[in-house]
């Protein structure tokens, strides 16, 4: 499977940066170790957070500038696009000489913006510190805008994907291939949330995978949903969901009350943070740590000076308490995880099943699954996924005090690789959890979700298959080992994730170890977190009726 020549990684691994997402350093040794010749790659899910951006608001004017001048390239692209589609607005903010700068919208869909998508840096900027010398220039960003630093990070992520999956493994085509009838390429499924920063991050990821494409190249179809039907992050906007998430946050904060209180006191000792922190983030606020993190990581990522008290140790603690606020609730509660990220995990499961069926030559009458699915999302996409994958860092009891930041950095990525190996010996022992139900063929909907061994949308036909069969048939006897050739591996930034269900010797690859799950091990890990559509609707209705109160 490995290529004889490996392009050098574009990631500098010699310079540690506490707020930077890292990628594994590619080398012939890395490829030989993780992608031996007997292992075939069938599909890759790439889920990434958007690149570096400005803070979501000007919350700490005593330390952060009013104008963030890191968007020269972005502003030119936005203006050119606005002119091309004849929506260029002369009413965007101008400098004292009347020069028009920004044509940036925060959201793609009008219905998603609280101001009907007319966000041109109209947040309240009246509070500016007397020491702030920043000026409005053609490079100035809006708050929450993807910066040119972020564009470079996502281009680098795409270049890494090309170096690995095209140059080293030959999995992705060297140039995009047209689809049926010369239509958009079908090698990729592309999704983004409706935020401009995620849409542009996806564009730059693709630009890294396929740089300098000629104008006659196949098109890429990008899928986006309005906020009301989005599942790439938890639903925070309706009242019931808001109550639900606030309740979970407060419960997690209580568990880490001593650490949270110590951090609160320490922040109040920093003169430049004391006044805004006391004014806006009173004790007991549900997301106090995150609002600090939002500003200090953006400043650190863009090379802006921070007060000497805000060092790597403090940033790590703020990061970890932010994880307590947002990411810990789904770790503690299966039902919270099901509601927050279950529908997205159900989509992943469907794609994995489709890729297995396609590899078997099963004719389903549906479009062949893509080689790679890319989802451009947020920290609130990556975090809950790490929770359902049982990541050690996300669930660590020392989460509040760990020196390793738990919050997903800008440009963080999760990769879910579906692999096939028909050569290496399959585990000869059953995993310990295999006996949780009397038989794999039982109707999973009749089993409590905590006891399920596969998601409900994994069809019975996946196990009623014999070599050479080209259609699904209930006449084939149920074979619990029918998926024995298929495996799943998950990468988070520069490390593999060991799923708890796959640590059992009977649930992982006999040569590559616990980081490579059997397909059934992967199904077992996520089964309890993946509700059916009807279950999700019922659980959501129950939240509405109880004003967000959770009953496990």
Coordinates of C-alpha atoms in Angstrom, one line a residue:
X1 CA 0.0 0.0 0.0
X2 CA 2.9 2.3 0.6
X3 CA 4.5 4.4 -2.0
X4 CA 8.3 4.2 -2.4
X5 CA 8.7 8.0 -2.1
X6 CA 7.0 10.0 0.6
X7 CA 6.7 13.7 0.3
X8 CA 7.9 15.7 3.3
X9 CA 5.2 16.8 5.7
X10 CA 4.3 20.4 5.6
X11 CA 4.0 20.5 9.4
X12 CA 6.9 21.8 11.5
X13 CA 7.0 19.4 14.4
X14 CA 10.0 21.0 16.0
X15 CA 8.1 24.1 17.4
X16 CA 5.5 23.3 20.0
X17 CA 2.5 25.6 20.1
X18 CA -0.2 25.1 22.7
X19 CA -3.0 26.5 20.5
X20 CA -1.9 24.9 17.2
X21 CA -3.4 21.7 15.8
X22 CA -0.7 19.2 14.9
X23 CA -0.6 16.6 12.2
X24 CA 1.6 13.4 12.1
X25 CA 4.9 13.7 10.4
X26 CA 4.9 11.7 7.3
X27 CA 7.8 9.4 6.5
X28 CA 8.4 6.0 4.9
X29 CA 8.5 4.5 8.4
X30 CA 5.1 6.1 9.3
X31 CA 3.5 4.7 6.2
X32 CA 5.0 1.2 6.6
X33 CA 3.8 1.1 10.3
X34 CA 0.3 2.3 9.8
X35 CA -0.5 1.4 6.2
X36 CA 1.1 -2.0 5.5
X37 CA 0.6 -3.5 2.0
X38 CA -2.1 -5.9 3.1
X39 CA -4.3 -3.1 4.3
X40 CA -6.6 -1.4 1.8
X41 CA -8.2 2.0 2.4
X42 CA -11.9 2.1 1.4
X43 CA -13.2 5.4 2.8
X44 CA -12.1 8.4 4.9
X45 CA -14.3 10.8 6.9
X46 CA -12.4 14.0 7.5
X47 CA -14.0 16.3 10.1
X48 CA -12.2 19.5 10.7
X49 CA -12.7 22.7 12.7
X50 CA -12.5 25.9 10.8
X51 CA -9.1 27.7 10.8
X52 CA -7.9 30.6 13.0
X53 CA -10.4 33.4 13.3
X54 CA -10.9 36.6 15.2
X55 CA -12.8 36.4 18.5
X56 CA -16.5 36.1 18.3
X57 CA -16.9 39.5 19.9
X58 CA -14.8 42.4 21.4
X59 CA -15.3 41.1 24.9
X60 CA -11.9 42.1 26.4
X61 CA -10.9 45.5 25.0
X62 CA -8.3 45.9 27.7
X63 CA -6.1 43.3 26.1
X64 CA -7.4 42.8 22.5
X65 CA -7.4 45.3 19.7
X66 CA -10.6 46.8 18.2
X67 CA -9.4 46.1 14.7
X68 CA -7.8 42.8 13.8
X69 CA -5.8 43.4 10.6
X70 CA -5.3 39.8 9.4
X71 CA -7.9 39.5 6.6
X72 CA -6.2 41.1 3.5
X73 CA -6.7 38.1 1.3
X74 CA -10.1 37.3 2.7
X75 CA -11.4 40.8 2.1
X76 CA -10.2 40.8 -1.4
X77 CA -11.9 37.5 -2.1
X78 CA -15.2 38.6 -0.5
X79 CA -15.2 41.8 -2.5
X80 CA -14.4 40.1 -5.8
X81 CA -17.1 37.5 -5.2
X82 CA -19.7 40.2 -4.3
X83 CA -18.9 42.1 -7.5
X84 CA -19.1 38.9 -9.6
X85 CA -22.6 38.1 -8.4
X86 CA -23.7 41.7 -8.3
X87 CA -24.3 42.0 -4.6
X88 CA -21.4 44.4 -3.8
X89 CA -22.6 46.8 -1.1
X90 CA -21.3 50.3 -0.9
X91 CA -22.7 50.4 2.7
X92 CA -20.0 48.2 4.2
X93 CA -17.7 50.0 6.7
X94 CA -15.4 52.6 5.3
X95 CA -12.3 54.4 6.6
X96 CA -12.0 58.2 7.1
X97 CA -11.2 58.6 3.5
X98 CA -14.3 56.8 2.3
X99 CA -12.5 53.6 1.1
X100 CA -14.8 50.6 1.2
X101 CA -13.3 47.6 2.9
X102 CA -15.5 44.6 3.8
X103 CA -18.1 42.6 2.0
X104 CA -18.1 39.9 4.6
X105 CA -21.2 38.1 5.9
X106 CA -21.0 35.9 9.0
X107 CA -23.6 33.4 7.7
X108 CA -24.5 31.9 4.3
X109 CA -28.2 31.9 4.9
X110 CA -30.3 34.9 5.6
X111 CA -32.5 33.1 8.0
X112 CA -29.5 32.1 10.2
X113 CA -28.4 35.6 11.0
X114 CA -29.9 37.4 14.0
X115 CA -29.7 40.6 11.8
X116 CA -30.9 38.9 8.6
X117 CA -27.4 38.3 7.3
X118 CA -26.4 41.9 7.3
X119 CA -23.4 41.4 9.6
X120 CA -20.7 43.7 8.5
X121 CA -18.8 44.1 11.8
X122 CA -21.8 45.9 13.4
X123 CA -21.1 44.5 16.8
X124 CA -20.8 47.1 19.6
X125 CA -17.3 48.4 19.3
X126 CA -17.8 51.5 21.4
X127 CA -15.7 50.1 24.2
X128 CA -12.1 50.6 23.2
X129 CA -9.2 50.7 25.5
X130 CA -7.2 53.9 25.6
X131 CA -4.0 52.0 24.8
X132 CA -5.5 50.5 21.6
X133 CA -3.7 51.9 18.6
X134 CA -5.2 49.6 16.0
X135 CA -6.6 51.3 12.9
X136 CA -9.2 50.3 10.3
X137 CA -7.3 49.2 7.2
X138 CA -8.0 47.1 4.1
X139 CA -6.8 44.1 6.1
X140 CA -9.3 44.6 9.0
X141 CA -11.4 41.6 9.9
X142 CA -14.9 41.3 11.2
X143 CA -15.4 39.5 14.5
X144 CA -15.7 35.7 14.0
X145 CA -14.1 36.0 10.5
X146 CA -11.7 33.4 9.2
X147 CA -8.3 35.2 9.0
X148 CA -5.6 34.8 6.5
X149 CA -3.7 32.7 9.2
X150 CA -6.7 30.4 9.2
X151 CA -6.7 30.1 5.4
X152 CA -3.1 29.0 5.5
X153 CA -3.8 26.4 8.2
X154 CA -6.6 24.8 6.2
X155 CA -4.6 24.8 3.0
X156 CA -1.9 23.1 5.0
X157 CA -4.4 20.5 6.2
X158 CA -5.5 19.8 2.6
X159 CA -1.9 19.6 1.5
X160 CA -1.3 17.0 4.2
X161 CA -4.3 15.0 3.0
X162 CA -2.8 15.1 -0.5
X163 CA 0.6 14.0 0.7
X164 CA -0.9 11.1 2.6
X165 CA -3.8 9.9 0.6
X166 CA -2.7 10.8 -3.0
X167 CA 1.1 10.9 -3.1
X168 CA 1.8 8.2 -0.5
X169 CA -1.1 5.8 -0.8
X170 CA -2.6 6.5 -4.2
X171 CA -6.1 6.5 -2.7
X172 CA -7.4 9.9 -3.9
X173 CA -7.0 10.7 -7.6
X174 CA -4.2 13.1 -8.5
X175 CA -6.7 15.3 -10.2
X176 CA -10.4 15.5 -9.5
X177 CA -12.5 13.2 -11.8
X178 CA -15.8 14.3 -13.3
X179 CA -18.9 12.6 -12.3
X180 CA -21.7 11.1 -14.5
X181 CA -22.5 13.2 -17.6
X182 CA -19.4 15.3 -16.9
X183 CA -21.0 16.6 -13.7
X184 CA -19.4 17.5 -10.3
X185 CA -16.8 15.0 -9.0
X186 CA -18.3 12.1 -7.1
X187 CA -15.0 11.2 -5.3
X188 CA -16.0 13.6 -2.5
X189 CA -18.9 14.3 -0.3
X190 CA -18.6 17.9 1.1
X191 CA -20.5 19.4 3.9
X192 CA -20.2 22.7 5.8
X193 CA -22.2 24.6 8.4
X194 CA -23.8 27.8 7.3
X195 CA -21.0 30.0 8.8
X196 CA -18.8 31.7 6.3
X197 CA -15.7 30.7 8.2
X198 CA -16.5 27.0 7.8
X199 CA -17.4 27.3 4.1
X200 CA -14.2 29.1 3.4
X201 CA -12.2 26.7 5.5
X202 CA -13.6 23.9 3.3
X203 CA -12.6 25.7 0.2
X204 CA -9.0 26.1 1.4
X205 CA -8.9 22.4 2.4
X206 CA -9.8 21.5 -1.1
X207 CA -7.3 24.0 -2.4
X208 CA -4.6 22.1 -0.4
X209 CA -5.7 18.7 -1.8
X210 CA -5.9 20.1 -5.4
X211 CA -3.8 23.2 -5.7
X212 CA -3.7 25.3 -8.9
X213 CA -6.5 23.6 -10.7
X214 CA -7.2 24.7 -14.2
X215 CA -10.5 26.5 -14.9
X216 CA -12.0 23.5 -16.8
X217 CA -11.6 21.2 -13.8
X218 CA -14.7 19.3 -12.6
X219 CA -16.9 21.2 -10.1
X220 CA -17.2 20.3 -6.4
X221 CA -20.7 20.1 -5.0
X222 CA -20.8 21.6 -1.5
X223 CA -23.7 20.7 0.8
X224 CA -24.9 23.1 3.5
X225 CA -28.0 23.2 5.7
X226 CA -29.7 26.1 7.4
X227 CA -29.1 26.3 11.2
X228 CA -32.6 24.9 11.9
X229 CA -31.7 21.5 10.4
X230 CA -27.9 21.4 11.1
X231 CA -26.5 18.4 12.9
X232 CA -22.8 19.3 12.8
X233 CA -23.1 20.9 16.2
X234 CA -25.6 20.6 19.0
X235 CA -28.8 22.6 18.8
X236 CA -28.3 25.6 21.1
X237 CA -30.9 28.0 19.8
X238 CA -34.3 26.7 20.7
X239 CA -35.4 27.1 24.4
X240 CA -35.6 23.4 25.3
X241 CA -32.1 22.7 23.9
X242 CA -30.8 25.8 25.6
X243 CA -32.1 24.6 29.0
X244 CA -30.9 21.1 28.3
X245 CA -27.3 22.3 27.6
X246 CA -27.2 24.8 30.4
X247 CA -28.3 22.1 32.9
X248 CA -25.5 19.8 31.7
X249 CA -22.9 22.5 31.9
X250 CA -23.9 23.5 35.5
X251 CA -23.8 19.8 36.6
X252 CA -20.3 19.5 35.1
X253 CA -19.1 22.7 36.7
X254 CA -20.3 21.4 40.1
X255 CA -18.1 18.3 39.7
X256 CA -15.1 20.5 39.1
X257 CA -16.2 23.3 41.4
X258 CA -12.9 23.5 43.3
X259 CA -10.8 23.8 40.1
X260 CA -13.3 26.2 38.5
X261 CA -13.2 28.5 41.6
X262 CA -9.4 28.5 41.7
X263 CA -9.3 29.5 38.0
X264 CA -11.9 32.2 38.6
X265 CA -9.9 33.7 41.4
X266 CA -6.6 33.6 39.4
X267 CA -8.2 35.4 36.5
X268 CA -9.5 38.1 38.8
X269 CA -5.8 38.6 39.9
X270 CA -4.9 39.7 36.3
X271 CA -5.5 43.4 36.2
X272 CA -6.2 43.6 32.4
X273 CA -9.0 40.9 32.8
X274 CA -10.5 41.8 36.1
X275 CA -12.9 44.6 35.1
X276 CA -14.4 42.9 32.0
X277 CA -14.5 39.5 33.7
X278 CA -16.4 40.9 36.7
X279 CA -18.7 43.0 34.5
X280 CA -19.7 40.4 31.9
X281 CA -18.8 37.0 33.4
X282 CA -20.1 37.0 36.9
X283 CA -19.4 34.0 39.1
X284 CA -21.7 31.1 38.1
X285 CA -21.9 32.1 34.5
X286 CA -22.1 28.9 32.5
X287 CA -19.4 29.7 29.9
X288 CA -17.0 32.1 31.7
X289 CA -13.9 30.1 30.8
X290 CA -14.8 29.7 27.2
X291 CA -15.3 33.5 26.7
X292 CA -11.7 34.0 28.0
X293 CA -10.4 31.2 25.8
X294 CA -12.1 32.7 22.8
X295 CA -10.1 35.9 23.0
X296 CA -6.7 34.6 24.3
X297 CA -6.4 31.7 21.8
X298 CA -7.2 34.0 18.9
X299 CA -4.6 36.5 20.1
X300 CA -2.0 33.8 20.6
X301 CA -2.8 32.3 17.2
X302 CA -2.2 35.6 15.5
X303 CA 1.0 36.5 17.4
X304 CA -0.6 39.3 19.4
X305 CA 1.0 40.0 22.8
X306 CA -0.8 38.8 25.9
X307 CA -0.3 39.9 29.5
X308 CA 2.7 38.0 31.0
X309 CA 0.3 36.3 33.4
X310 CA -1.5 34.5 30.5
X311 CA 1.1 31.9 29.9
X312 CA 0.8 28.4 28.4
X313 CA -0.1 26.9 31.8
X314 CA -3.0 29.3 32.3
X315 CA -4.2 28.9 28.7
X316 CA -4.2 25.1 29.2
X317 CA -6.3 25.5 32.4
X318 CA -8.7 27.8 30.7
X319 CA -8.9 25.4 27.8
X320 CA -9.7 22.5 30.1
X321 CA -12.4 24.4 32.1
X322 CA -13.9 25.4 28.7
X323 CA -14.1 21.6 28.0
X324 CA -15.8 21.1 31.3
X325 CA -18.4 23.7 30.3
X326 CA -19.1 22.4 26.8
X327 CA -17.5 19.0 26.2
X328 CA -17.8 17.2 29.6
X329 CA -21.7 16.9 29.7
X330 CA -21.9 14.4 26.8
X331 CA -19.1 12.3 28.4
X332 CA -21.1 12.0 31.6
X333 CA -24.4 11.3 29.9
X334 CA -25.2 9.0 27.0
X335 CA -28.5 10.7 26.4
X336 CA -26.8 14.1 26.2
X337 CA -24.3 12.7 23.7
X338 CA -27.2 11.2 21.7
X339 CA -29.0 14.5 21.5
X340 CA -25.8 16.6 20.8
X341 CA -24.1 14.5 18.1
X342 CA -26.1 11.3 17.6
X343 CA -27.7 12.3 14.2
X344 CA -24.2 13.1 12.7
X345 CA -22.8 9.7 14.0
X346 CA -25.8 8.1 12.3
X347 CA -24.8 9.7 9.0
X348 CA -21.2 8.4 9.5
X349 CA -22.5 4.9 10.1
X350 CA -24.6 5.0 6.9
X351 CA -21.6 6.0 4.8
X352 CA -19.5 3.2 6.4
X353 CA -22.1 0.6 5.6
X354 CA -22.5 1.9 2.1
X355 CA -18.7 1.6 1.5
X356 CA -18.7 -2.0 2.8
X357 CA -21.6 -2.9 0.5
X358 CA -19.8 -1.2 -2.5
X359 CA -16.6 -3.1 -1.7
X360 CA -18.6 -6.3 -1.7
X361 CA -20.1 -5.5 -5.1
X362 CA -23.6 -5.3 -3.7
X363 CA -26.0 -3.5 -6.0
X364 CA -28.1 -1.2 -4.0
X365 CA -29.4 1.0 -6.7
X366 CA -27.8 4.0 -5.0
X367 CA -24.9 6.2 -5.9
X368 CA -21.6 4.7 -5.1
X369 CA -20.2 6.2 -1.9
X370 CA -17.4 8.7 -2.3
X371 CA -13.8 8.1 -1.4
X372 CA -13.7 10.9 1.1
X373 CA -16.3 12.8 3.0
X374 CA -15.2 16.2 4.4
X375 CA -17.2 17.9 7.1
X376 CA -16.2 21.5 7.9
X377 CA -17.4 22.3 11.4
X378 CA -16.5 23.8 14.7
X379 CA -15.0 23.0 18.1
X380 CA -18.6 22.0 19.0
X381 CA -18.4 19.4 16.3
X382 CA -15.0 17.9 17.2
X383 CA -15.6 17.8 21.0
X384 CA -18.8 15.8 21.2
X385 CA -17.4 13.3 18.6
X386 CA -14.3 12.8 20.8
X387 CA -16.7 12.1 23.7
X388 CA -18.6 9.3 21.9
X389 CA -15.3 7.8 20.7
X390 CA -14.3 7.6 24.4
X391 CA -11.1 9.6 23.9
X392 CA -8.8 9.3 26.9
X393 CA -8.1 13.0 27.1
X394 CA -11.7 14.1 26.8
X395 CA -12.8 11.8 29.6
X396 CA -9.8 12.2 31.9
X397 CA -10.6 12.6 35.6
X398 CA -7.7 15.1 35.7
X399 CA -9.3 17.1 32.9
X400 CA -9.3 20.4 34.8
X401 CA -5.6 20.3 35.7
X402 CA -4.0 18.5 32.7
X403 CA -1.1 20.4 31.1
X404 CA -2.5 19.2 27.7
X405 CA -5.2 21.5 26.4
X406 CA -8.4 19.6 25.9
X407 CA -10.2 22.2 23.8
X408 CA -9.9 21.4 20.0
X409 CA -7.5 24.0 18.6
X410 CA -8.3 25.9 15.3
X411 CA -8.0 23.6 12.3
X412 CA -8.3 20.4 14.4
X413 CA -9.2 17.3 12.5
X414 CA -10.7 13.9 13.1
X415 CA -10.2 11.2 10.4
X416 CA -12.3 8.0 10.4
X417 CA -10.6 5.5 8.1
X418 CA -12.5 2.4 6.9
X419 CA -9.9 -0.3 6.2
X420 CA -10.0 -3.8 4.7
X421 CA -7.5 -6.6 5.4
X422 CA -8.3 -10.1 4.1
X423 CA -4.8 -11.4 4.9
X424 CA -4.0 -10.8 8.5
X425 CA -5.4 -13.2 11.0
X426 CA -8.8 -12.1 12.5
X427 CA -9.1 -12.2 16.3
X428 CA -9.9 -15.8 17.4
X429 CA -11.5 -14.8 20.6
X430 CA -14.8 -13.1 21.2
X431 CA -14.7 -9.6 22.7
X432 CA -16.1 -9.5 26.3
X433 CA -19.1 -7.4 25.2
X434 CA -20.2 -9.9 22.5
X435 CA -22.3 -11.7 25.1
X436 CA -24.4 -8.7 26.1
X437 CA -27.2 -9.9 23.9
X438 CA -28.1 -13.4 23.1
X439 CA -27.5 -13.0 19.3
X440 CA -26.3 -10.3 17.0
X441 CA -29.4 -11.0 14.8
X442 CA -31.9 -9.8 17.4
X443 CA -33.9 -6.7 16.6
X444 CA -31.7 -4.0 18.1
X445 CA -34.6 -1.6 18.6
X446 CA -36.0 -3.9 21.3
X447 CA -32.8 -3.5 23.3
X448 CA -32.0 -0.6 25.6
X449 CA -29.5 1.7 23.8
X450 CA -26.8 1.1 26.5
X451 CA -26.8 -2.6 25.7
X452 CA -26.8 -2.4 21.9
X453 CA -23.8 -3.8 20.0
X454 CA -24.4 -1.9 16.7
X455 CA -26.4 1.2 15.7
X456 CA -30.0 0.7 14.5
X457 CA -29.1 1.8 11.0
X458 CA -26.7 -1.0 10.4
X459 CA -28.8 -3.4 8.4
X460 CA -29.1 -7.1 9.1
X461 CA -28.1 -7.7 5.5
X462 CA -24.5 -6.7 6.3
X463 CA -24.2 -10.0 8.2
X464 CA -26.2 -12.1 5.6
X465 CA -23.6 -12.1 3.0
X466 CA -21.3 -14.7 1.3
X467 CA -18.4 -14.1 -1.0
X468 CA -19.6 -13.7 -4.6
X469 CA -23.0 -12.4 -3.6
X470 CA -24.1 -9.3 -5.4
X471 CA -27.3 -8.5 -3.7
X472 CA -28.8 -8.5 -0.2
X473 CA -30.7 -11.6 0.6
X474 CA -32.4 -12.7 3.7
X475 CA -32.0 -16.3 2.5
X476 CA -28.3 -16.2 3.5
X477 CA -27.8 -17.4 7.1
X478 CA -26.9 -14.8 9.6
X479 CA -23.1 -14.8 10.1
X480 CA -21.8 -12.7 13.0
X481 CA -18.3 -12.8 11.5
X482 CA -19.3 -11.7 8.0
X483 CA -17.6 -8.3 8.6
X484 CA -14.3 -9.8 9.7
X485 CA -12.3 -8.2 6.9
X486 CA -13.2 -4.6 7.8
X487 CA -11.7 -2.3 10.3
X488 CA -11.9 1.3 11.5
X489 CA -9.2 3.6 12.7
X490 CA -9.7 7.1 14.1
X491 CA -7.1 9.9 14.1
X492 CA -7.3 13.1 16.1
X493 CA -4.8 15.6 14.8
X494 CA -1.4 13.8 15.2
X495 CA -2.5 10.8 17.2
X496 CA -4.7 7.8 16.9
X497 CA -7.7 7.4 19.2
X498 CA -8.1 4.1 21.1
X499 CA -11.8 3.4 21.4
X500 CA -12.7 1.7 24.7
X501 CA -14.7 -1.0 23.0
X502 CA -11.7 -1.9 20.8
X503 CA -9.2 -2.4 23.6
X504 CA -10.5 -5.9 24.1
X505 CA -8.2 -8.4 22.2
X506 CA -11.2 -9.7 20.4
X507 CA -12.1 -6.3 19.0
X508 CA -9.0 -5.0 17.2
X509 CA -6.5 -5.8 14.5
X510 CA -4.2 -8.6 15.5
X511 CA -1.1 -6.8 14.1
X512 CA -1.9 -3.1 14.1
X513 CA -3.2 -3.2 17.7
X514 CA -6.0 -1.5 19.6
X515 CA -6.0 1.7 17.5
X516 CA -7.5 -0.3 14.6
X517 CA -10.9 -1.5 15.6
X518 CA -12.8 -4.4 14.0
X519 CA -15.8 -3.0 12.3
X520 CA -18.0 -4.6 15.0
X521 CA -15.8 -3.0 17.7
X522 CA -16.4 0.4 16.1
X523 CA -20.2 -0.3 15.9
X524 CA -20.2 -1.3 19.6
X525 CA -18.5 1.9 20.6
X526 CA -21.0 4.2 19.0
X527 CA -24.1 2.1 19.2
X528 CA -25.6 3.6 22.3
X529 CA -25.0 7.1 21.0
X530 CA -26.8 6.7 17.7
X531 CA -30.5 7.1 18.0
X532 CA -32.9 6.3 15.1
X533 CA -34.7 9.2 13.6
X534 CA -37.9 8.2 15.6
X535 CA -35.9 7.9 18.8
X536 CA -34.3 11.3 18.4
X537 CA -37.7 12.9 17.7
X538 CA -39.2 11.2 20.8
X539 CA -36.3 12.3 23.0
X540 CA -36.3 15.8 21.7
X541 CA -40.1 16.0 22.3
X542 CA -39.5 14.8 25.9
X543 CA -37.0 17.6 26.4
X544 CA -39.5 20.1 25.2
X545 CA -42.1 18.8 27.6
X546 CA -39.7 18.9 30.5
X547 CA -38.1 22.3 29.6
X548 CA -34.7 20.6 29.0
X549 CA -34.7 18.5 32.2
X550 CA -32.9 15.2 31.5
X551 CA -34.1 11.8 32.8
X552 CA -31.6 9.0 32.0

